[in-house]
Amino acid sequence: MTGYKTLFLFSLFTFSSSNAFLSNPNTENSRRLPTATTRMVRKRNRTQRSAVTPIDGADWPDRFPAKDHCSRCGLCETTYVSKVMDACAFLGDGMARIDRLEEQVHGRRRRTNDMVWSNQSSGIIADDEGRFGVLHEPIKLAQGVGMANKAQWTGCVTGIAVSMLESNMVDAVVCIASSDNNNGWASPQPIIAKTPGDVLRGRGVKPALAPSLKVLDEIQKDESIKKLLFCGVGCAVQAFRAIQSDLGLEEVFVLGTNCADNSPTPEAANDFIQKGIQIDGSKVLGYEFMQDFRVHVKTTDSYVTKPYFTLPGTIAEPSIATSCLACFDYTNGLADVVVGYMGAPLKPKARMDESYQTLTIRNPRGARMVQAAIESSRLVVGKEALGEGNHEMLASATVAGDSIVMSMLGVPPKESGMPSLLGEVMAFVIQKFGPKGTNFARYSIDYHILRNYLHVLDEWGEDRTKESLPKYALDIVNYYLNTDKKMKELASQINMKKESKQ
């Protein structure tokens, strides 16, 4: 943490308090800062930030420090832009900072040697910290209760947030609502929610980049906010953790979601629906790439599924933000609680709003958050999430056939996907015989880390790539480089291409 040394004793006290809040979250005293201290921190920070000019969002991404790799988390659109070099997940050592931030946030780092591989185990497999991050308890299955109306899933995230507000655990919730009531899934807008009704505006997944941190200055100025719940994806959570002590809050909770491959803009998300799925985007309530190897689309009057394999290869690159190709925190390792779906079972022909999600609790704060939702009857927590099946072979094959990876090597993407019937057969066979449950999650994690490793290798070169990857991501990459001939060949081809340009 950074302490401003206006007065030596005051700075020493503030620094110690802020650092204790992060580095030892397992004691009750360390979770709270005294009210008098928060007022002084806020006053000091307001004075020192008054001369800082935020970057205009209209200039994204050209004027933003991370350029094309900026995930537009919102930090640079506030006076906290002064912290960007230490906070941004895509500058300097980037996501490698997760290694040390985990210890500050959760009290310990993840056990990176606790990583499961199919050839080292058999039968039903539980979770592992190497991939899934610090675990306060095993990953569980969960469903929201009474929250499904207008929610993309069953409302787990919404239920937790509403319960924390209603029980006075927090004074406000930062979440992503919609700026367009007619097409809310594609128009993300951060809000500070102070009532359950405000939180309900945030129902549903927003598939485009969202500036969650854009409200930081507003939070810092609002004396009524002493306890805050921040909801966000991995890159935004990492930036938030880097500056949270500067907000002068008494207590902070973070509710995260698993995240991969957001669209760069609402327009790009809408284009994916129109060109890839070929349905009217104005009717779409939400969509997701599901465990049955199909895209599920929830609309105002129907529920549509389409096999991945039938999508045109040309749709991938414009539909995925460049920042998402440089992300190695799919599991949101710095949140107190994480809600996802990749590790949950999916019954044949099941809908998103009927299915289980996964609930990952990383520390005692997270356990309190979940308990509040259980006690208010807004969340049901079920059995431990388990998995089976080989995930490595499918991860390697997916990377080798990925249109974005192929484009790195100068191979143009296919203009059309498989015929519908063949795509359905392919999805059925892989779902039946491929990895399931948490092993499907392992497949998805490994695939995204391997693809993204090749992207940053191509964009940044080998030295910066090694410096910017967290240890668990490097461990996964090295495993495949050492055991998978095709992955080693792809990395070698990209390195040779870069060398030939020098």
Short mmCIF file of C-alpha atoms in Angstrom, two decimals:
data_model
loop_
_atom_site.label_atom_id
_atom_site.label_comp_id
_atom_site.label_asym_id
_atom_site.label_seq_id
_atom_site.Cartn_x
_atom_site.Cartn_y
_atom_site.Cartn_z
CA MET A 1 0.00 0.00 0.00
CA THR A 2 1.14 3.54 -0.62
CA GLY A 3 1.07 6.00 2.29
CA TYR A 4 1.15 9.77 1.77
CA LYS A 5 3.68 11.25 4.20
CA THR A 6 2.01 14.54 5.03
CA LEU A 7 2.67 14.08 8.71
CA PHE A 8 4.97 11.30 9.77
CA LEU A 9 2.93 9.93 12.66
CA PHE A 10 -0.37 10.22 10.82
CA SER A 11 1.07 8.52 7.74
CA LEU A 12 2.57 5.74 9.81
CA PHE A 13 -0.76 5.10 11.51
CA THR A 14 -2.75 5.22 8.29
CA PHE A 15 -0.34 2.95 6.45
CA SER A 16 -0.33 0.41 9.25
CA SER A 17 -4.12 0.39 9.48
CA SER A 18 -4.61 0.06 5.71
CA ASN A 19 -1.99 -2.65 5.38
CA ALA A 20 -3.43 -4.64 8.27
CA PHE A 21 -6.86 -4.45 6.66
CA LEU A 22 -5.54 -6.24 3.59
CA SER A 23 -2.77 -8.47 4.84
CA ASN A 24 -4.58 -10.13 7.71
CA PRO A 25 -8.26 -10.46 6.82
CA ASN A 26 -8.91 -13.30 9.25
CA THR A 27 -9.16 -11.19 12.38
CA GLU A 28 -12.23 -9.09 13.14
CA ASN A 29 -10.26 -5.96 14.05
CA SER A 30 -8.31 -6.00 10.79
CA ARG A 31 -11.47 -5.91 8.72
CA ARG A 32 -12.47 -2.47 9.97
CA LEU A 33 -10.82 0.93 10.01
CA PRO A 34 -11.89 3.36 12.76
CA THR A 35 -14.41 5.97 11.59
CA ALA A 36 -12.11 8.87 12.53
CA THR A 37 -9.35 7.35 10.43
CA THR A 38 -11.59 6.93 7.38
CA ARG A 39 -12.62 10.60 7.54
CA MET A 40 -8.98 11.71 7.67
CA VAL A 41 -7.97 9.38 4.82
CA ARG A 42 -10.83 10.70 2.67
CA LYS A 43 -10.08 14.33 3.38
CA ARG A 44 -6.38 13.84 2.66
CA ASN A 45 -7.02 11.96 -0.59
CA ARG A 46 -9.59 14.48 -1.84
CA THR A 47 -7.05 17.27 -1.38
CA GLN A 48 -4.22 15.41 -3.08
CA ARG A 49 -6.37 14.22 -6.02
CA SER A 50 -7.94 17.58 -6.78
CA ALA A 51 -5.19 18.36 -9.30
CA VAL A 52 -5.44 15.00 -11.12
CA THR A 53 -7.37 14.99 -14.42
CA PRO A 54 -9.17 11.77 -15.40
CA ILE A 55 -8.96 10.52 -18.99
CA ASP A 56 -12.09 11.10 -21.06
CA GLY A 57 -13.75 7.77 -21.84
CA ALA A 58 -14.51 9.01 -25.35
CA ASP A 59 -10.76 8.69 -26.04
CA TRP A 60 -10.68 4.94 -25.30
CA PRO A 61 -8.46 3.14 -26.09
CA ASP A 62 -5.96 5.47 -27.81
CA ARG A 63 -5.28 7.82 -24.87
CA PHE A 64 -5.39 5.10 -22.20
CA PRO A 65 -2.04 3.79 -20.91
CA ALA A 66 -2.65 0.15 -21.85
CA LYS A 67 -3.85 1.16 -25.35
CA ASP A 68 -5.47 -1.76 -27.19
CA HIS A 69 -5.01 -4.00 -24.15
CA CYS A 70 -7.02 -1.66 -21.92
CA SER A 71 -10.05 -3.46 -20.47
CA ARG A 72 -11.68 -0.12 -19.69
CA CYS A 73 -12.14 -1.04 -16.03
CA GLY A 74 -12.88 2.64 -15.31
CA LEU A 75 -9.83 3.43 -13.14
CA CYS A 76 -8.34 5.85 -15.68
CA GLU A 77 -11.66 7.70 -15.93
CA THR A 78 -11.19 8.85 -12.30
CA THR A 79 -8.56 10.76 -10.38
CA TYR A 80 -7.15 7.35 -9.40
CA VAL A 81 -5.54 7.32 -12.85
CA SER A 82 -2.47 8.45 -10.89
CA LYS A 83 -2.26 4.86 -9.57
CA VAL A 84 -2.59 3.15 -12.94
CA MET A 85 1.00 1.89 -13.27
CA ASP A 86 0.67 -0.04 -10.00
CA ALA A 87 -2.97 -1.03 -10.40
CA CYS A 88 -3.54 -1.94 -14.06
CA ALA A 89 -3.65 -5.66 -14.86
CA PHE A 90 -2.16 -4.99 -18.31
CA LEU A 91 0.79 -2.70 -17.55
CA GLY A 92 4.23 -3.60 -16.17
CA ASP A 93 4.18 -6.94 -14.39
CA GLY A 94 0.38 -6.91 -14.73
CA MET A 95 -1.36 -10.02 -13.51
CA ALA A 96 1.81 -11.38 -11.94
CA ARG A 97 0.89 -9.04 -9.06
CA ILE A 98 -1.88 -11.49 -8.18
CA ASP A 99 0.75 -13.71 -6.55
CA ARG A 100 1.48 -11.19 -3.81
CA LEU A 101 -1.98 -9.60 -3.68
CA GLU A 102 -3.52 -12.98 -2.80
CA GLU A 103 -1.58 -13.04 0.44
CA GLN A 104 -2.57 -9.46 1.27
CA VAL A 105 -6.25 -10.08 0.54
CA HIS A 106 -6.80 -13.64 1.77
CA GLY A 107 -4.03 -14.05 4.32
CA ARG A 108 -2.14 -16.59 2.19
CA ARG A 109 -1.31 -17.44 -1.41
CA ARG A 110 -2.93 -20.27 -3.33
CA ARG A 111 -1.14 -23.62 -3.15
CA THR A 112 0.20 -23.72 -6.70
CA ASN A 113 1.52 -27.26 -6.27
CA ASP A 114 -2.09 -28.32 -5.67
CA MET A 115 -2.94 -28.63 -9.35
CA VAL A 116 -4.80 -31.63 -10.76
CA TRP A 117 -3.85 -33.35 -14.02
CA SER A 118 -5.85 -36.18 -15.57
CA ASN A 119 -2.87 -38.54 -15.86
CA GLN A 120 -2.21 -38.18 -12.13
CA SER A 121 -5.75 -38.95 -10.93
CA SER A 122 -8.76 -41.03 -11.85
CA GLY A 123 -12.49 -41.03 -11.22
CA ILE A 124 -14.32 -38.15 -9.56
CA ILE A 125 -12.13 -35.08 -8.91
CA ALA A 126 -12.80 -32.14 -6.60
CA ASP A 127 -11.27 -28.68 -6.86
CA ASP A 128 -7.63 -27.63 -6.82
CA GLU A 129 -6.14 -24.32 -5.70
CA GLY A 130 -3.59 -24.20 -8.50
CA ARG A 131 -6.32 -23.40 -11.01
CA PHE A 132 -9.23 -22.16 -8.91
CA GLY A 133 -7.37 -19.96 -6.43
CA VAL A 134 -7.39 -19.70 -2.62
CA LEU A 135 -10.21 -21.81 -1.17
CA HIS A 136 -11.64 -21.19 2.28
CA GLU A 137 -13.77 -24.29 1.72
CA PRO A 138 -14.53 -26.60 -1.25
CA ILE A 139 -16.29 -25.08 -4.25
CA LYS A 140 -20.06 -25.62 -3.94
CA LEU A 141 -23.05 -25.64 -6.25
CA ALA A 142 -25.61 -22.90 -5.68
CA GLN A 143 -28.82 -21.34 -6.97
CA GLY A 144 -30.48 -18.02 -6.29
CA VAL A 145 -33.98 -17.95 -4.81
CA GLY A 146 -36.66 -15.51 -5.97
CA MET A 147 -34.16 -13.59 -8.11
CA ALA A 148 -34.59 -15.25 -11.51
CA ASN A 149 -36.91 -12.64 -13.02
CA LYS A 150 -34.77 -10.73 -15.56
CA ALA A 151 -31.65 -12.48 -14.24
CA GLN A 152 -29.55 -14.39 -16.76
CA TRP A 153 -29.10 -17.29 -14.38
CA THR A 154 -30.95 -17.83 -11.09
CA GLY A 155 -29.74 -14.64 -9.42
CA CYS A 156 -26.90 -15.81 -7.13
CA VAL A 157 -24.94 -12.56 -7.43
CA THR A 158 -28.06 -10.41 -7.10
CA GLY A 159 -29.24 -12.41 -4.08
CA ILE A 160 -25.96 -11.96 -2.22
CA ALA A 161 -25.81 -8.23 -2.97
CA VAL A 162 -29.43 -7.56 -1.96
CA SER A 163 -29.02 -9.59 1.24
CA MET A 164 -25.92 -7.64 2.27
CA LEU A 165 -27.74 -4.33 1.79
CA GLU A 166 -30.87 -5.46 3.61
CA SER A 167 -28.87 -6.78 6.58
CA ASN A 168 -26.83 -3.53 6.78
CA MET A 169 -23.57 -5.35 6.15
CA VAL A 170 -22.85 -2.62 3.58
CA ASP A 171 -24.06 0.89 2.84
CA ALA A 172 -23.71 0.60 -0.93
CA VAL A 173 -23.03 -1.82 -3.76
CA VAL A 174 -21.03 -1.07 -6.90
CA CYS A 175 -22.51 -3.06 -9.76
CA ILE A 176 -23.07 -2.84 -13.49
CA ALA A 177 -26.56 -1.81 -14.54
CA SER A 178 -27.78 -0.88 -17.98
CA SER A 179 -28.02 2.46 -19.68
CA ASP A 180 -30.58 1.08 -22.14
CA ASN A 181 -33.73 -0.54 -20.81
CA ASN A 182 -34.55 -1.95 -24.23
CA ASN A 183 -31.25 -3.77 -24.76
CA GLY A 184 -29.73 -3.95 -21.30
CA TRP A 185 -27.39 -6.87 -21.85
CA ALA A 186 -25.29 -4.81 -24.27
CA SER A 187 -25.13 -1.40 -22.57
CA PRO A 188 -23.15 -1.60 -19.31
CA GLN A 189 -23.12 1.32 -16.88
CA PRO A 190 -21.64 1.33 -13.34
CA ILE A 191 -23.89 2.47 -10.50
CA ILE A 192 -23.64 2.90 -6.74
CA ALA A 193 -26.68 0.99 -5.50
CA LYS A 194 -28.01 1.96 -2.08
CA THR A 195 -31.36 0.12 -2.20
CA PRO A 196 -32.40 -3.40 -3.25
CA GLY A 197 -34.25 -1.80 -6.15
CA ASP A 198 -31.01 -0.23 -7.35
CA VAL A 199 -29.26 -3.61 -7.18
CA LEU A 200 -32.02 -5.22 -9.24
CA ARG A 201 -31.12 -2.85 -12.07
CA GLY A 202 -27.89 -4.85 -12.36
CA ARG A 203 -29.49 -8.21 -13.04
CA GLY A 204 -28.11 -10.13 -16.00
CA VAL A 205 -24.61 -10.58 -17.40
CA LYS A 206 -23.25 -7.72 -19.50
CA PRO A 207 -21.06 -9.22 -22.26
CA ALA A 208 -19.15 -6.04 -23.14
CA LEU A 209 -16.30 -4.27 -21.30
CA ALA A 210 -17.71 -2.31 -18.37
CA PRO A 211 -16.04 0.59 -16.47
CA SER A 212 -16.89 -0.64 -12.95
CA LEU A 213 -14.34 1.65 -11.30
CA LYS A 214 -15.62 4.82 -12.91
CA VAL A 215 -17.56 5.60 -9.68
CA LEU A 216 -14.46 5.62 -7.41
CA ASP A 217 -14.37 9.40 -6.97
CA GLU A 218 -18.06 9.43 -6.17
CA ILE A 219 -17.55 6.78 -3.49
CA GLN A 220 -14.60 8.62 -2.00
CA LYS A 221 -16.62 11.83 -1.69
CA ASP A 222 -19.75 10.20 -0.23
CA GLU A 223 -19.45 10.32 3.57
CA SER A 224 -22.51 8.06 3.94
CA ILE A 225 -20.60 5.11 2.43
CA LYS A 226 -18.49 3.46 5.11
CA LYS A 227 -18.99 -0.20 4.15
CA LEU A 228 -18.92 -1.16 0.49
CA LEU A 229 -19.58 -4.21 -1.67
CA PHE A 230 -17.75 -4.07 -5.00
CA CYS A 231 -18.93 -6.43 -7.75
CA GLY A 232 -16.64 -7.01 -10.70
CA VAL A 233 -14.61 -9.20 -13.02
CA GLY A 234 -10.95 -10.11 -12.46
CA CYS A 235 -9.16 -7.17 -14.11
CA ALA A 236 -11.41 -4.63 -12.36
CA VAL A 237 -11.05 -6.41 -9.02
CA GLN A 238 -7.24 -6.39 -9.31
CA ALA A 239 -7.24 -2.62 -9.92
CA PHE A 240 -9.74 -2.08 -7.10
CA ARG A 241 -7.62 -4.07 -4.63
CA ALA A 242 -4.62 -1.88 -5.49
CA ILE A 243 -6.42 1.33 -4.47
CA GLN A 244 -9.09 0.24 -1.97
CA SER A 245 -7.19 1.49 1.08
CA ASP A 246 -7.13 4.99 -0.45
CA LEU A 247 -10.93 5.13 -0.38
CA GLY A 248 -10.94 5.47 3.41
CA LEU A 249 -13.67 2.86 3.95
CA GLU A 250 -14.28 1.02 7.20
CA GLU A 251 -15.05 -2.29 5.55
CA VAL A 252 -14.82 -3.65 2.00
CA PHE A 253 -16.28 -6.78 0.45
CA VAL A 254 -15.68 -8.01 -3.11
CA LEU A 255 -18.09 -10.23 -5.02
CA GLY A 256 -16.57 -11.50 -8.25
CA THR A 257 -17.67 -13.47 -11.28
CA ASN A 258 -15.72 -15.79 -13.54
CA CYS A 259 -15.04 -14.03 -16.80
CA ALA A 260 -13.60 -14.71 -20.23
CA ASP A 261 -13.84 -13.17 -23.67
CA ASN A 262 -15.98 -10.08 -23.25
CA SER A 263 -16.77 -8.06 -26.34
CA PRO A 264 -14.88 -4.76 -26.65
CA THR A 265 -18.07 -2.69 -27.07
CA PRO A 266 -21.86 -3.16 -26.89
CA GLU A 267 -21.91 -2.84 -30.67
CA ALA A 268 -19.49 -5.76 -31.05
CA ALA A 269 -21.61 -7.90 -28.72
CA ASN A 270 -24.68 -7.08 -30.77
CA ASP A 271 -22.84 -7.93 -33.99
CA PHE A 272 -21.95 -11.34 -32.54
CA ILE A 273 -25.63 -12.04 -31.90
CA GLN A 274 -26.74 -10.74 -35.29
CA LYS A 275 -24.01 -12.36 -37.42
CA GLY A 276 -23.00 -15.37 -35.32
CA ILE A 277 -26.29 -16.56 -33.84
CA GLN A 278 -28.39 -14.81 -36.49
CA ILE A 279 -31.18 -13.53 -34.27
CA ASP A 280 -32.48 -10.05 -33.47
CA GLY A 281 -30.23 -8.54 -30.79
CA SER A 282 -32.99 -6.27 -29.49
CA LYS A 283 -34.82 -9.32 -28.11
CA VAL A 284 -31.80 -10.81 -26.31
CA LEU A 285 -31.78 -10.85 -22.49
CA GLY A 286 -28.45 -12.67 -22.20
CA TYR A 287 -26.18 -15.27 -23.76
CA GLU A 288 -23.43 -17.61 -22.63
CA PHE A 289 -20.98 -20.20 -23.98
CA MET A 290 -22.15 -23.26 -22.05
CA GLN A 291 -20.78 -26.60 -20.89
CA ASP A 292 -22.69 -28.48 -23.62
CA PHE A 293 -20.52 -26.78 -26.28
CA ARG A 294 -23.39 -24.60 -27.39
CA VAL A 295 -24.11 -20.88 -27.14
CA HIS A 296 -27.30 -20.41 -25.11
CA VAL A 297 -29.32 -17.29 -25.84
CA LYS A 298 -32.19 -16.15 -23.63
CA THR A 299 -34.60 -13.83 -25.45
CA THR A 300 -37.85 -12.08 -24.60
CA ASP A 301 -39.90 -14.79 -26.32
CA SER A 302 -37.66 -17.87 -26.74
CA TYR A 303 -34.55 -19.79 -25.70
CA VAL A 304 -32.07 -20.55 -28.49
CA THR A 305 -29.00 -22.81 -28.53
CA LYS A 306 -26.36 -23.10 -31.24
CA PRO A 307 -23.28 -25.39 -31.29
CA TYR A 308 -19.93 -23.61 -31.06
CA PHE A 309 -18.73 -25.46 -34.12
CA THR A 310 -21.35 -23.90 -36.41
CA LEU A 311 -20.13 -20.35 -35.76
CA PRO A 312 -18.07 -18.70 -38.52
CA GLY A 313 -14.37 -18.39 -37.65
CA THR A 314 -14.43 -14.76 -38.71
CA ILE A 315 -16.74 -13.81 -35.83
CA ALA A 316 -14.23 -14.56 -33.03
CA GLU A 317 -11.65 -11.79 -33.34
CA PRO A 318 -14.01 -8.78 -33.56
CA SER A 319 -16.17 -10.22 -30.78
CA ILE A 320 -13.41 -10.56 -28.17
CA ALA A 321 -11.69 -7.58 -26.54
CA THR A 322 -7.89 -7.56 -26.95
CA SER A 323 -7.55 -7.16 -23.18
CA CYS A 324 -9.37 -10.46 -22.70
CA LEU A 325 -6.68 -12.13 -24.81
CA ALA A 326 -4.10 -10.95 -22.27
CA CYS A 327 -6.06 -12.03 -19.17
CA PHE A 328 -4.91 -14.82 -16.84
CA ASP A 329 -7.43 -14.39 -14.04
CA TYR A 330 -10.46 -16.24 -15.36
CA THR A 331 -11.31 -17.41 -11.81
CA ASN A 332 -11.14 -13.92 -10.21
CA GLY A 333 -8.54 -14.85 -7.63
CA LEU A 334 -8.73 -11.64 -5.55
CA ALA A 335 -12.49 -11.59 -4.84
CA ASP A 336 -13.86 -12.73 -1.47
CA VAL A 337 -16.59 -14.77 -3.17
CA VAL A 338 -16.81 -15.80 -6.83
CA VAL A 339 -19.90 -16.97 -8.74
CA GLY A 340 -19.41 -18.88 -11.99
CA TYR A 341 -20.86 -21.75 -13.98
CA MET A 342 -18.12 -23.65 -15.84
CA GLY A 343 -17.58 -26.11 -12.99
CA ALA A 344 -21.28 -26.87 -12.50
CA PRO A 345 -23.10 -29.82 -14.07
CA LEU A 346 -25.46 -29.08 -16.95
CA LYS A 347 -28.33 -31.44 -17.69
CA PRO A 348 -29.24 -32.09 -21.34
CA LYS A 349 -31.43 -29.31 -22.79
CA ALA A 350 -31.32 -27.37 -19.49
CA ARG A 351 -31.66 -23.59 -19.50
CA MET A 352 -29.33 -21.13 -17.77
CA ASP A 353 -32.09 -19.98 -15.41
CA GLU A 354 -32.74 -23.57 -14.32
CA SER A 355 -29.15 -24.64 -13.73
CA TYR A 356 -26.69 -24.64 -10.86
CA GLN A 357 -23.76 -22.27 -10.65
CA THR A 358 -20.54 -22.62 -8.68
CA LEU A 359 -19.78 -20.71 -5.50
CA THR A 360 -16.15 -20.17 -4.48
CA ILE A 361 -15.53 -18.77 -0.99
CA ARG A 362 -11.96 -17.54 -0.54
CA ASN A 363 -11.86 -16.19 3.04
CA PRO A 364 -13.97 -15.53 6.18
CA ARG A 365 -15.37 -12.32 4.68
CA GLY A 366 -16.70 -14.37 1.79
CA ALA A 367 -18.26 -16.86 4.19
CA ARG A 368 -20.12 -13.99 5.92
CA MET A 369 -21.39 -12.73 2.56
CA VAL A 370 -22.79 -16.11 1.60
CA GLN A 371 -24.27 -16.67 5.05
CA ALA A 372 -26.18 -13.38 4.80
CA ALA A 373 -27.81 -14.57 1.56
CA ILE A 374 -28.63 -18.00 3.02
CA GLU A 375 -30.22 -16.46 6.13
CA SER A 376 -32.35 -14.16 4.00
CA SER A 377 -33.49 -17.17 1.92
CA ARG A 378 -32.08 -15.68 -1.29
CA LEU A 379 -29.48 -18.39 -1.87
CA VAL A 380 -29.45 -22.17 -1.67
CA VAL A 381 -26.04 -23.84 -1.41
CA GLY A 382 -25.85 -27.47 -2.50
CA LYS A 383 -23.24 -30.18 -2.84
CA GLU A 384 -19.54 -29.87 -3.51
CA ALA A 385 -18.70 -29.29 -7.17
CA LEU A 386 -16.96 -32.34 -8.66
CA GLY A 387 -15.61 -33.34 -12.06
CA GLU A 388 -14.47 -36.20 -14.24
CA GLY A 389 -12.91 -36.85 -17.64
CA ASN A 390 -9.69 -35.88 -19.37
CA HIS A 391 -9.45 -32.13 -19.90
CA GLU A 392 -5.90 -31.73 -21.27
CA MET A 393 -6.46 -33.36 -24.67
CA LEU A 394 -9.48 -31.18 -25.39
CA ALA A 395 -7.72 -28.00 -24.22
CA SER A 396 -4.78 -28.70 -26.53
CA ALA A 397 -7.03 -29.54 -29.49
CA THR A 398 -9.12 -26.40 -28.96
CA VAL A 399 -6.03 -24.17 -28.95
CA ALA A 400 -4.65 -25.86 -32.06
CA GLY A 401 -7.87 -25.22 -33.96
CA ASP A 402 -8.59 -21.75 -32.57
CA SER A 403 -9.15 -19.13 -35.28
CA ILE A 404 -7.43 -16.39 -33.24
CA VAL A 405 -4.36 -18.58 -32.74
CA MET A 406 -4.35 -19.45 -36.43
CA SER A 407 -4.50 -15.76 -37.37
CA MET A 408 -1.31 -15.18 -35.35
CA LEU A 409 0.38 -17.54 -37.80
CA GLY A 410 -1.12 -15.93 -40.88
CA VAL A 411 -3.85 -18.53 -41.44
CA PRO A 412 -7.13 -16.79 -42.38
CA PRO A 413 -10.23 -17.79 -40.39
CA LYS A 414 -12.98 -19.84 -42.00
CA GLU A 415 -15.87 -17.85 -43.41
CA SER A 416 -18.42 -20.40 -42.21
CA GLY A 417 -18.74 -23.01 -39.50
CA MET A 418 -19.89 -26.61 -39.63
CA PRO A 419 -23.32 -27.47 -41.03
CA SER A 420 -25.96 -27.38 -38.27
CA LEU A 421 -26.55 -31.14 -38.08
CA LEU A 422 -22.85 -32.00 -37.95
CA GLY A 423 -22.32 -29.31 -35.29
CA GLU A 424 -25.09 -30.79 -33.15
CA VAL A 425 -23.56 -34.28 -33.44
CA MET A 426 -20.12 -32.90 -32.53
CA ALA A 427 -21.50 -31.07 -29.47
CA PHE A 428 -23.39 -34.18 -28.35
CA VAL A 429 -20.37 -36.48 -28.63
CA ILE A 430 -17.93 -34.14 -26.86
CA GLN A 431 -20.42 -33.40 -24.09
CA LYS A 432 -21.06 -37.10 -23.53
CA PHE A 433 -17.46 -38.29 -23.60
CA GLY A 434 -15.52 -35.14 -22.72
CA PRO A 435 -14.72 -33.52 -19.35
CA LYS A 436 -17.59 -32.70 -17.02
CA GLY A 437 -18.16 -30.53 -13.96
CA THR A 438 -14.97 -29.08 -12.52
CA ASN A 439 -12.98 -30.91 -15.18
CA PHE A 440 -14.85 -28.93 -17.82
CA ALA A 441 -13.80 -25.85 -15.86
CA ARG A 442 -10.19 -27.08 -15.94
CA TYR A 443 -10.48 -27.50 -19.70
CA SER A 444 -11.80 -23.95 -20.09
CA ILE A 445 -9.18 -22.45 -17.78
CA ASP A 446 -6.30 -24.26 -19.50
CA TYR A 447 -7.55 -23.41 -22.99
CA HIS A 448 -7.89 -19.70 -22.25
CA ILE A 449 -4.51 -19.53 -20.49
CA LEU A 450 -2.76 -21.32 -23.38
CA ARG A 451 -4.44 -19.22 -26.08
CA ASN A 452 -3.74 -16.01 -24.16
CA TYR A 453 -0.13 -17.02 -23.54
CA LEU A 454 0.35 -17.33 -27.30
CA HIS A 455 -1.30 -13.93 -27.79
CA VAL A 456 0.95 -12.08 -25.34
CA LEU A 457 3.98 -13.97 -26.64
CA ASP A 458 3.07 -12.68 -30.08
CA GLU A 459 2.34 -9.13 -28.88
CA TRP A 460 4.88 -8.58 -26.11
CA GLY A 461 7.67 -11.09 -26.61
CA GLU A 462 9.01 -13.80 -24.34
CA ASP A 463 10.60 -11.66 -21.61
CA ARG A 464 7.59 -9.47 -20.83
CA THR A 465 5.28 -12.48 -21.14
CA LYS A 466 7.16 -14.35 -18.41
CA GLU A 467 7.19 -11.24 -16.20
CA SER A 468 3.46 -10.57 -16.53
CA LEU A 469 2.03 -14.04 -15.93
CA PRO A 470 1.11 -15.19 -12.40
CA LYS A 471 2.88 -18.34 -11.25
CA TYR A 472 -0.14 -20.64 -11.63
CA ALA A 473 -0.56 -19.55 -15.26
CA LEU A 474 3.13 -20.15 -15.98
CA ASP A 475 2.84 -23.58 -14.37
CA ILE A 476 -0.03 -24.49 -16.70
CA VAL A 477 1.79 -23.15 -19.76
CA ASN A 478 5.00 -24.99 -18.87
CA TYR A 479 3.13 -28.26 -18.32
CA TYR A 480 1.73 -28.17 -21.85
CA LEU A 481 5.00 -26.95 -23.40
CA ASN A 482 6.73 -29.93 -21.80
CA THR A 483 4.09 -32.57 -22.55
CA ASP A 484 2.21 -31.42 -25.65
CA LYS A 485 4.03 -31.44 -28.98
CA LYS A 486 1.49 -29.21 -30.75
CA MET A 487 1.57 -26.50 -28.07
CA LYS A 488 5.35 -26.42 -28.15
CA GLU A 489 5.24 -26.15 -31.94
CA LEU A 490 2.78 -23.21 -31.84
CA ALA A 491 4.93 -21.28 -29.36
CA SER A 492 8.03 -21.97 -31.45
CA GLN A 493 6.32 -20.73 -34.63
CA ILE A 494 5.29 -17.48 -32.94
CA ASN A 495 8.80 -16.93 -31.59
CA MET A 496 10.29 -17.55 -35.02
CA LYS A 497 7.83 -15.10 -36.59
CA LYS A 498 8.85 -12.38 -34.13
CA GLU A 499 12.54 -13.05 -34.66
CA SER A 500 12.13 -12.79 -38.42
CA LYS A 501 10.62 -9.30 -38.03
CA GLN A 502 13.48 -7.98 -35.91
#
